[in-house]
Each structure stands twice: as structure tokens, then as C-alpha cells.
PDB file of C-alpha atoms in Angstrom:
ATOM      1  CA  MET Z  79      74.484 -73.069 169.037  1.00 77.00           C
ATOM      2  CA  SER Z  80      73.016 -72.310 165.352  1.00 90.00           C
ATOM      3  CA  VAL Z  81      74.215 -74.401 162.767  1.00 93.00           C
ATOM      4  CA  PRO Z  82      73.870 -73.619 158.974  1.00 95.00           C
ATOM      5  CA  TYR Z  83      72.426 -75.720 156.420  1.00 95.00           C
ATOM      6  CA  LEU Z  84      71.452 -75.082 152.544  1.00 95.00           C
ATOM      7  CA  LYS Z  85      67.627 -74.876 152.341  1.00 96.00           C
ATOM      8  CA  PHE Z  86      65.610 -75.479 149.295  1.00 97.00           C
ATOM      9  CA  THR Z  87      63.025 -72.822 148.705  1.00 97.00           C
ATOM     10  CA  GLY Z  88      62.000 -73.729 145.212  1.00 96.00           C
ATOM     11  CA  ASP Z  89      59.277 -75.654 143.308  1.00 94.00           C
ATOM     12  CA  PHE Z  90      59.654 -79.466 143.853  1.00 94.00           C
ATOM     13  CA  SER Z  91      57.680 -80.003 140.656  1.00 94.00           C
ATOM     14  CA  GLN Z  92      60.277 -78.120 138.589  1.00 95.00           C
ATOM     15  CA  LEU Z  93      63.272 -80.411 139.587  1.00 96.00           C
ATOM     16  CA  LYS Z  94      62.673 -83.276 137.355  1.00 95.00           C
ATOM     17  CA  SER Z  95      62.582 -80.937 134.259  1.00 95.00           C
ATOM     18  CA  MET Z  96      66.059 -79.800 135.480  1.00 94.00           C
ATOM     19  CA  GLY Z  97      67.466 -83.470 135.393  1.00 94.00           C
ATOM     20  CA  PHE Z  98      66.719 -84.533 139.041  1.00 95.00           C
ATOM     21  CA  GLU Z  99      65.514 -88.094 139.769  1.00 94.00           C
ATOM     22  CA  PHE Z 100      62.778 -88.632 142.556  1.00 94.00           C
ATOM     23  CA  CYS Z 101      63.487 -91.277 144.940  1.00 90.00           C
ATOM     24  CA  LYS Z 102      61.071 -92.521 147.628  1.00 85.00           C
ATOM     25  CA  LEU Z 103      63.241 -94.010 150.461  1.00 81.00           C
ATOM     26  CA  PHE Z 104      60.846 -96.437 152.378  1.00 76.00           C
ATOM     27  CA  ALA Z 105      62.779 -96.092 155.780  1.00 72.00           C
ATOM     28  CA  GLY Z 106      61.017 -93.210 157.293  1.00 72.00           C
ATOM     29  CA  ASN Z 107      58.788 -92.450 154.242  1.00 70.00           C
ATOM     30  CA  ARG Z 108      61.505 -90.126 152.987  1.00 84.00           C
ATOM     31  CA  MET Z 109      61.529 -88.363 149.629  1.00 90.00           C
ATOM     32  CA  GLN Z 110      64.373 -87.081 147.734  1.00 93.00           C
ATOM     33  CA  TRP Z 111      65.395 -85.680 144.547  1.00 94.00           C
ATOM     34  CA  SER Z 112      69.028 -86.452 143.174  1.00 94.00           C
ATOM     35  CA  PHE Z 113      71.317 -85.020 140.570  1.00 94.00           C
ATOM     36  CA  GLU Z 114      74.385 -86.576 139.232  1.00 92.00           C
ATOM     37  CA  ASN Z 115      76.960 -83.828 138.856  1.00 85.00           C
ATOM     38  CA  VAL Z 116      79.620 -86.044 137.579  1.00 77.00           C
ATOM     39  CA  LYS Z 117      78.995 -89.511 136.421  1.00 79.00           C
ATOM     40  CA  HIS Z 118      79.065 -91.949 139.279  1.00 72.00           C
ATOM     41  CA  MET Z 119      80.778 -89.314 141.556  1.00 79.00           C
ATOM     42  CA  HIS Z 120      79.045 -86.093 142.670  1.00 88.00           C
ATOM     43  CA  TYR Z 121      75.607 -85.893 143.621  1.00 93.00           C
ATOM     44  CA  THR Z 122      73.263 -83.217 144.894  1.00 95.00           C
ATOM     45  CA  ARG Z 123      70.503 -84.242 146.903  1.00 94.00           C
ATOM     46  CA  ILE Z 124      67.221 -82.452 147.974  1.00 95.00           C
ATOM     47  CA  TRP Z 125      65.422 -83.922 150.639  1.00 93.00           C
ATOM     48  CA  LYS Z 126      61.588 -83.275 151.201  1.00 90.00           C
ATOM     49  CA  ALA Z 127      61.926 -83.375 154.814  1.00 84.00           C
ATOM     50  CA  ALA Z 128      63.125 -79.741 155.971  1.00 83.00           C
ATOM     51  CA  SER Z 129      63.898 -78.858 152.391  1.00 93.00           C
ATOM     52  CA  ARG Z 130      67.461 -79.755 153.123  1.00 94.00           C
ATOM     53  CA  ILE Z 131      70.137 -79.917 150.219  1.00 95.00           C
ATOM     54  CA  THR Z 132      73.089 -81.899 150.723  1.00 94.00           C
ATOM     55  CA  LEU Z 133      76.127 -82.785 148.709  1.00 95.00           C
ATOM     56  CA  ASP Z 134      77.745 -86.168 148.772  1.00 92.00           C
ATOM     57  CA  ASP Z 135      81.249 -84.817 148.704  1.00 91.00           C
ATOM     58  CA  LEU Z 136      80.384 -82.419 151.757  1.00 94.00           C
ATOM     59  CA  THR Z 137      78.608 -84.634 153.922  1.00 91.00           C
ATOM     60  CA  ASN Z 138      78.070 -82.852 157.387  1.00 90.00           C
ATOM     61  CA  TYR Z 139      80.066 -79.753 156.182  1.00 95.00           C
ATOM     62  CA  GLU Z 140      77.683 -78.408 153.593  1.00 94.00           C
ATOM     63  CA  GLY Z 141      76.335 -75.604 155.598  1.00 95.00           C
ATOM     64  CA  ARG Z 142      79.510 -74.363 157.131  1.00 97.00           C
ATOM     65  CA  PHE Z 143      81.123 -74.884 153.605  1.00 98.00           C
ATOM     66  CA  PHE Z 144      78.492 -72.603 151.747  1.00 97.00           C
ATOM     67  CA  GLU Z 145      78.411 -70.053 154.673  1.00 97.00           C
ATOM     68  CA  ALA Z 146      82.105 -69.547 154.261  1.00 97.00           C
ATOM     69  CA  LEU Z 147      81.873 -69.490 150.378  1.00 97.00           C
ATOM     70  CA  PHE Z 148      79.109 -67.234 150.198  1.00 96.00           C
ATOM     71  CA  LYS Z 149      80.565 -64.824 152.570  1.00 96.00           C
ATOM     72  CA  ARG Z 150      83.847 -64.966 150.849  1.00 97.00           C
ATOM     73  CA  GLN Z 151      82.064 -64.305 147.414  1.00 95.00           C
ATOM     74  CA  LYS Z 152      79.900 -61.430 148.873  1.00 96.00           C
ATOM     75  CA  ASP Z 153      83.111 -59.682 150.345  1.00 97.00           C
ATOM     76  CA  ASP Z 154      84.913 -60.384 147.213  1.00 97.00           C
ATOM     77  CA  GLU Z 155      87.793 -62.115 148.980  1.00 97.00           C
ATOM     78  CA  PRO Z 156      90.238 -64.776 147.434  1.00 97.00           C
ATOM     79  CA  LEU Z 157      89.682 -68.597 146.952  1.00 97.00           C
ATOM     80  CA  GLU Z 158      92.263 -71.382 146.439  1.00 96.00           C
ATOM     81  CA  PHE Z 159      91.726 -73.128 143.284  1.00 96.00           C
ATOM     82  CA  HIS Z 160      93.887 -76.013 141.836  1.00 96.00           C
ATOM     83  CA  THR Z 161      93.765 -78.096 138.794  1.00 96.00           C
ATOM     84  CA  LEU Z 162      94.790 -82.008 138.740  1.00 95.00           C
ATOM     85  CA  ALA Z 163      94.633 -84.044 135.673  1.00 94.00           C
ATOM     86  CA  GLY Z 164      92.620 -81.331 134.024  1.00 94.00           C
ATOM     87  CA  THR Z 165      89.891 -81.165 136.636  1.00 93.00           C
ATOM     88  CA  ASN Z 166      89.382 -77.938 138.662  1.00 96.00           C
ATOM     89  CA  TYR Z 167      89.155 -77.992 142.373  1.00 96.00           C
ATOM     90  CA  LEU Z 168      88.496 -75.475 145.226  1.00 97.00           C
ATOM     91  CA  ARG Z 169      90.696 -76.227 148.203  1.00 97.00           C
ATOM     92  CA  PHE Z 170      89.345 -75.708 151.790  1.00 98.00           C
ATOM     93  CA  VAL Z 171      90.134 -76.718 155.444  1.00 98.00           C
ATOM     94  CA  LYS Z 172      87.610 -78.511 157.682  1.00 97.00           C
ATOM     95  CA  ASN Z 173      87.623 -79.144 161.361  1.00 97.00           C
ATOM     96  CA  ILE Z 174      86.941 -82.933 161.939  1.00 94.00           C
ATOM     97  CA  HIS Z 175      85.463 -82.318 165.540  1.00 94.00           C
ATOM     98  CA  THR Z 176      83.387 -79.041 165.361  1.00 93.00           C
ATOM     99  CA  HIS Z 177      82.725 -79.336 161.278  1.00 94.00           C
ATOM    100  CA  GLU Z 178      84.084 -75.585 160.891  1.00 96.00           C
ATOM    101  CA  VAL Z 179      85.248 -74.695 157.382  1.00 97.00           C
ATOM    102  CA  SER Z 180      87.630 -72.121 156.091  1.00 98.00           C
ATOM    103  CA  LEU Z 181      88.264 -71.025 152.512  1.00 98.00           C
ATOM    104  CA  CYS Z 182      90.846 -68.556 153.635  1.00 98.00           C
ATOM    105  CA  PRO Z 183      94.029 -69.040 151.270  1.00 97.00           C
ATOM    106  CA  ASN Z 184      96.308 -67.975 154.067  1.00 97.00           C
ATOM    107  CA  PHE Z 185      94.858 -70.342 156.549  1.00 97.00           C
ATOM    108  CA  ILE Z 186      94.980 -73.185 154.249  1.00 97.00           C
ATOM    109  CA  ALA Z 187      98.639 -72.322 153.703  1.00 97.00           C
ATOM    110  CA  GLU Z 188      99.265 -72.210 157.608  1.00 97.00           C
ATOM    111  CA  ARG Z 189      97.436 -75.771 157.817  1.00 96.00           C
ATOM    112  CA  ARG Z 190      99.747 -77.052 154.769  1.00 95.00           C
ATOM    113  CA  LYS Z 191     102.716 -76.153 156.710  1.00 96.00           C
ATOM    114  CA  ALA Z 192     101.508 -77.727 159.990  1.00 95.00           C
ATOM    115  CA  ASP Z 193     100.723 -80.613 158.086  1.00 94.00           C
ATOM    116  CA  GLU Z 194     104.331 -80.748 156.809  1.00 95.00           C
ATOM    117  CA  ASP Z 195     105.737 -80.119 160.334  1.00 95.00           C
ATOM    118  CA  PHE Z 196     103.623 -83.049 161.524  1.00 95.00           C
ATOM    119  CA  MET Z 197     104.933 -85.476 158.909  1.00 95.00           C
ATOM    120  CA  GLN Z 198     108.404 -84.521 159.927  1.00 95.00           C
ATOM    121  CA  ARG Z 199     107.689 -85.170 163.730  1.00 94.00           C
ATOM    122  CA  ALA Z 200     106.014 -88.430 162.649  1.00 95.00           C
ATOM    123  CA  SER Z 201     109.085 -89.683 160.716  1.00 94.00           C
ATOM    124  CA  GLU Z 202     111.285 -88.755 163.826  1.00 93.00           C
ATOM    125  CA  TYR Z 203     109.055 -90.448 165.992  1.00 93.00           C
ATOM    126  CA  LEU Z 204     109.173 -93.629 163.855  1.00 94.00           C
ATOM    127  CA  ASP Z 205     112.834 -93.228 163.615  1.00 94.00           C
ATOM    128  CA  GLY Z 206     112.801 -93.391 167.644  1.00 93.00           C
ATOM    129  CA  LYS Z 207     114.229 -89.761 167.543  1.00 94.00           C
ATOM    130  CA  GLY Z 208     111.228 -87.843 169.061  1.00 93.00           C
ATOM    131  CA  PRO Z 209     107.978 -88.020 170.805  1.00 93.00           C
ATOM    132  CA  GLU Z 210     104.673 -89.043 169.329  1.00 93.00           C
ATOM    133  CA  PRO Z 211     103.108 -85.964 167.504  1.00 93.00           C
ATOM    134  CA  ILE Z 212      99.453 -84.916 167.710  1.00 92.00           C
ATOM    135  CA  ARG Z 213      97.435 -84.884 164.488  1.00 89.00           C
ATOM    136  CA  SER Z 214      95.697 -81.550 163.837  1.00 91.00           C
ATOM    137  CA  GLU Z 215      91.782 -81.316 163.976  1.00 95.00           C
ATOM    138  CA  TRP Z 216      91.986 -79.462 160.784  1.00 96.00           C
ATOM    139  CA  GLU Z 217      92.141 -81.355 157.365  1.00 96.00           C
ATOM    140  CA  ILE Z 218      92.923 -79.998 153.837  1.00 96.00           C
ATOM    141  CA  THR Z 219      90.594 -81.071 151.305  1.00 96.00           C
ATOM    142  CA  SER Z 220      88.979 -79.889 148.238  1.00 96.00           C
ATOM    143  CA  ILE Z 221      85.960 -80.187 146.058  1.00 95.00           C
ATOM    144  CA  GLU Z 222      85.623 -80.551 142.378  1.00 94.00           C
ATOM    145  CA  ILE Z 223      84.235 -77.168 140.933  1.00 94.00           C
ATOM    146  CA  ALA Z 224      81.748 -79.504 138.751  1.00 91.00           C
ATOM    147  CA  ALA Z 225      80.163 -80.888 142.189  1.00 92.00           C
ATOM    148  CA  LEU Z 226      79.130 -77.285 143.052  1.00 94.00           C
ATOM    149  CA  ALA Z 227      77.517 -76.347 139.701  1.00 92.00           C
ATOM    150  CA  THR Z 228      73.955 -77.639 140.605  1.00 94.00           C
ATOM    151  CA  ILE Z 229      74.096 -75.296 143.601  1.00 95.00           C
ATOM    152  CA  GLY Z 230      75.036 -72.486 141.598  1.00 94.00           C
ATOM    153  CA  GLU Z 231      72.171 -73.066 139.163  1.00 95.00           C
ATOM    154  CA  LEU Z 232      69.748 -73.228 142.002  1.00 96.00           C
ATOM    155  CA  ARG Z 233      71.061 -70.134 143.496  1.00 95.00           C
ATOM    156  CA  LYS Z 234      70.608 -68.243 140.339  1.00 95.00           C
ATOM    157  CA  LYS Z 235      66.894 -69.243 140.367  1.00 96.00           C
ATOM    158  CA  GLY Z 236      66.688 -67.948 144.168  1.00 97.00           C
ATOM    159  CA  TRP Z 237      66.050 -71.591 145.199  1.00 97.00           C
ATOM    160  CA  VAL Z 238      68.624 -71.933 147.763  1.00 96.00           C
ATOM    161  CA  GLU Z 239      69.180 -70.285 151.028  1.00 95.00           C
ATOM    162  CA  LEU Z 240      71.295 -70.492 154.065  1.00 95.00           C
ATOM    163  CA  ALA Z 241      69.224 -71.324 157.095  1.00 95.00           C
ATOM    164  CA  TYR Z 242      70.220 -72.290 160.677  1.00 94.00           C
ATOM    165  CA  TYR Z 243      68.705 -74.777 163.130  1.00 91.00           C
ATOM    166  CA  GLU Z 244      69.644 -75.125 166.789  1.00 88.00           C
ATOM    167  CA  GLN Z 245      71.887 -77.827 167.848  1.00 81.00           C
ATOM    168  CA  LYS Z 246      71.783 -79.270 171.169  1.00 76.00           C
TER     169      LYS Z 246
END
């Protein structure tokens, strides 16, 4: 099964001038460059090994998230944005078992309705009026737009590509 990931194709020596900080991690002699998108909250990390890019807010979902995002952008399909306390977010759903991601507003609405139904059934179960409900594998979540800014900059430079590896 092919699993997508974000691959850094740029020049590592240019990252420092863009505000990235170098860090040598002694466990396994790993090297990474990190950029703090929002103070103490959102980090973009570029790992020397495999030239892999990770975002702390999307751990284990980066590849599938960006695969879905890039496809929706290419096809000019809508995304679901929301604002909370003056901060803008992009809403999506993720499968906690398969790590699939969907940014489709209709699917998000279906999941929201399913979550409301689950909460109603859970309330009935706690009141002794129904069977115990089964929680969905899909979880609605969102990511702050600011957390995606660095990937956008790297992409404009042509330094990001969606790559795939075989999962066993």
C-alpha cells in the first residue's frame, strides 16, 4: 500500500536564511530544521533523513492531508474554513485507524451529524434508555491556517512534493 508523505526537494543550506533552526538529535544521529509558525504552538520540521517534512499539528496525517488538499486545490473544489477568537482554521476529518483524510465539506457535515447522533445515543445509554453506542473511526478536527504558511512558502519555491513509500 502506497502512503503519501511530504518530501523536501529544496536546498537545505537556504533554510537558515528563511528562519529555520538547525537541530542535531543525537538519538540515531538525526538532523532536522524546524520553523515555529506560531509561537510555542505550530512547528514545521524538515528531516534530513528521507527529506521528510512534518507538521506537529498533523503528526501521522501530513501526507494524506496534503494529498487531499492539493487535489482539492487543483480541482478548484471548496474547503471548509471557520474562525474562532479571530483565528482562521481549515476543517477536515481524519480516520483514526487508517489515517485517511477528507476535506470535503459534505463529508464533514455528514460526520458532524453522525457525531451529534452519537452524543444523543450516548446520553440515552447513560440514562439507561438504550444500548451503548459505538464511536466512529472518523474525527472532525481543524488546523490553524498559520500552521500551513511555511508549507505554502516552500511549495511556491518548488521545494515540496508529494512522494510515496510502500507500507508493509
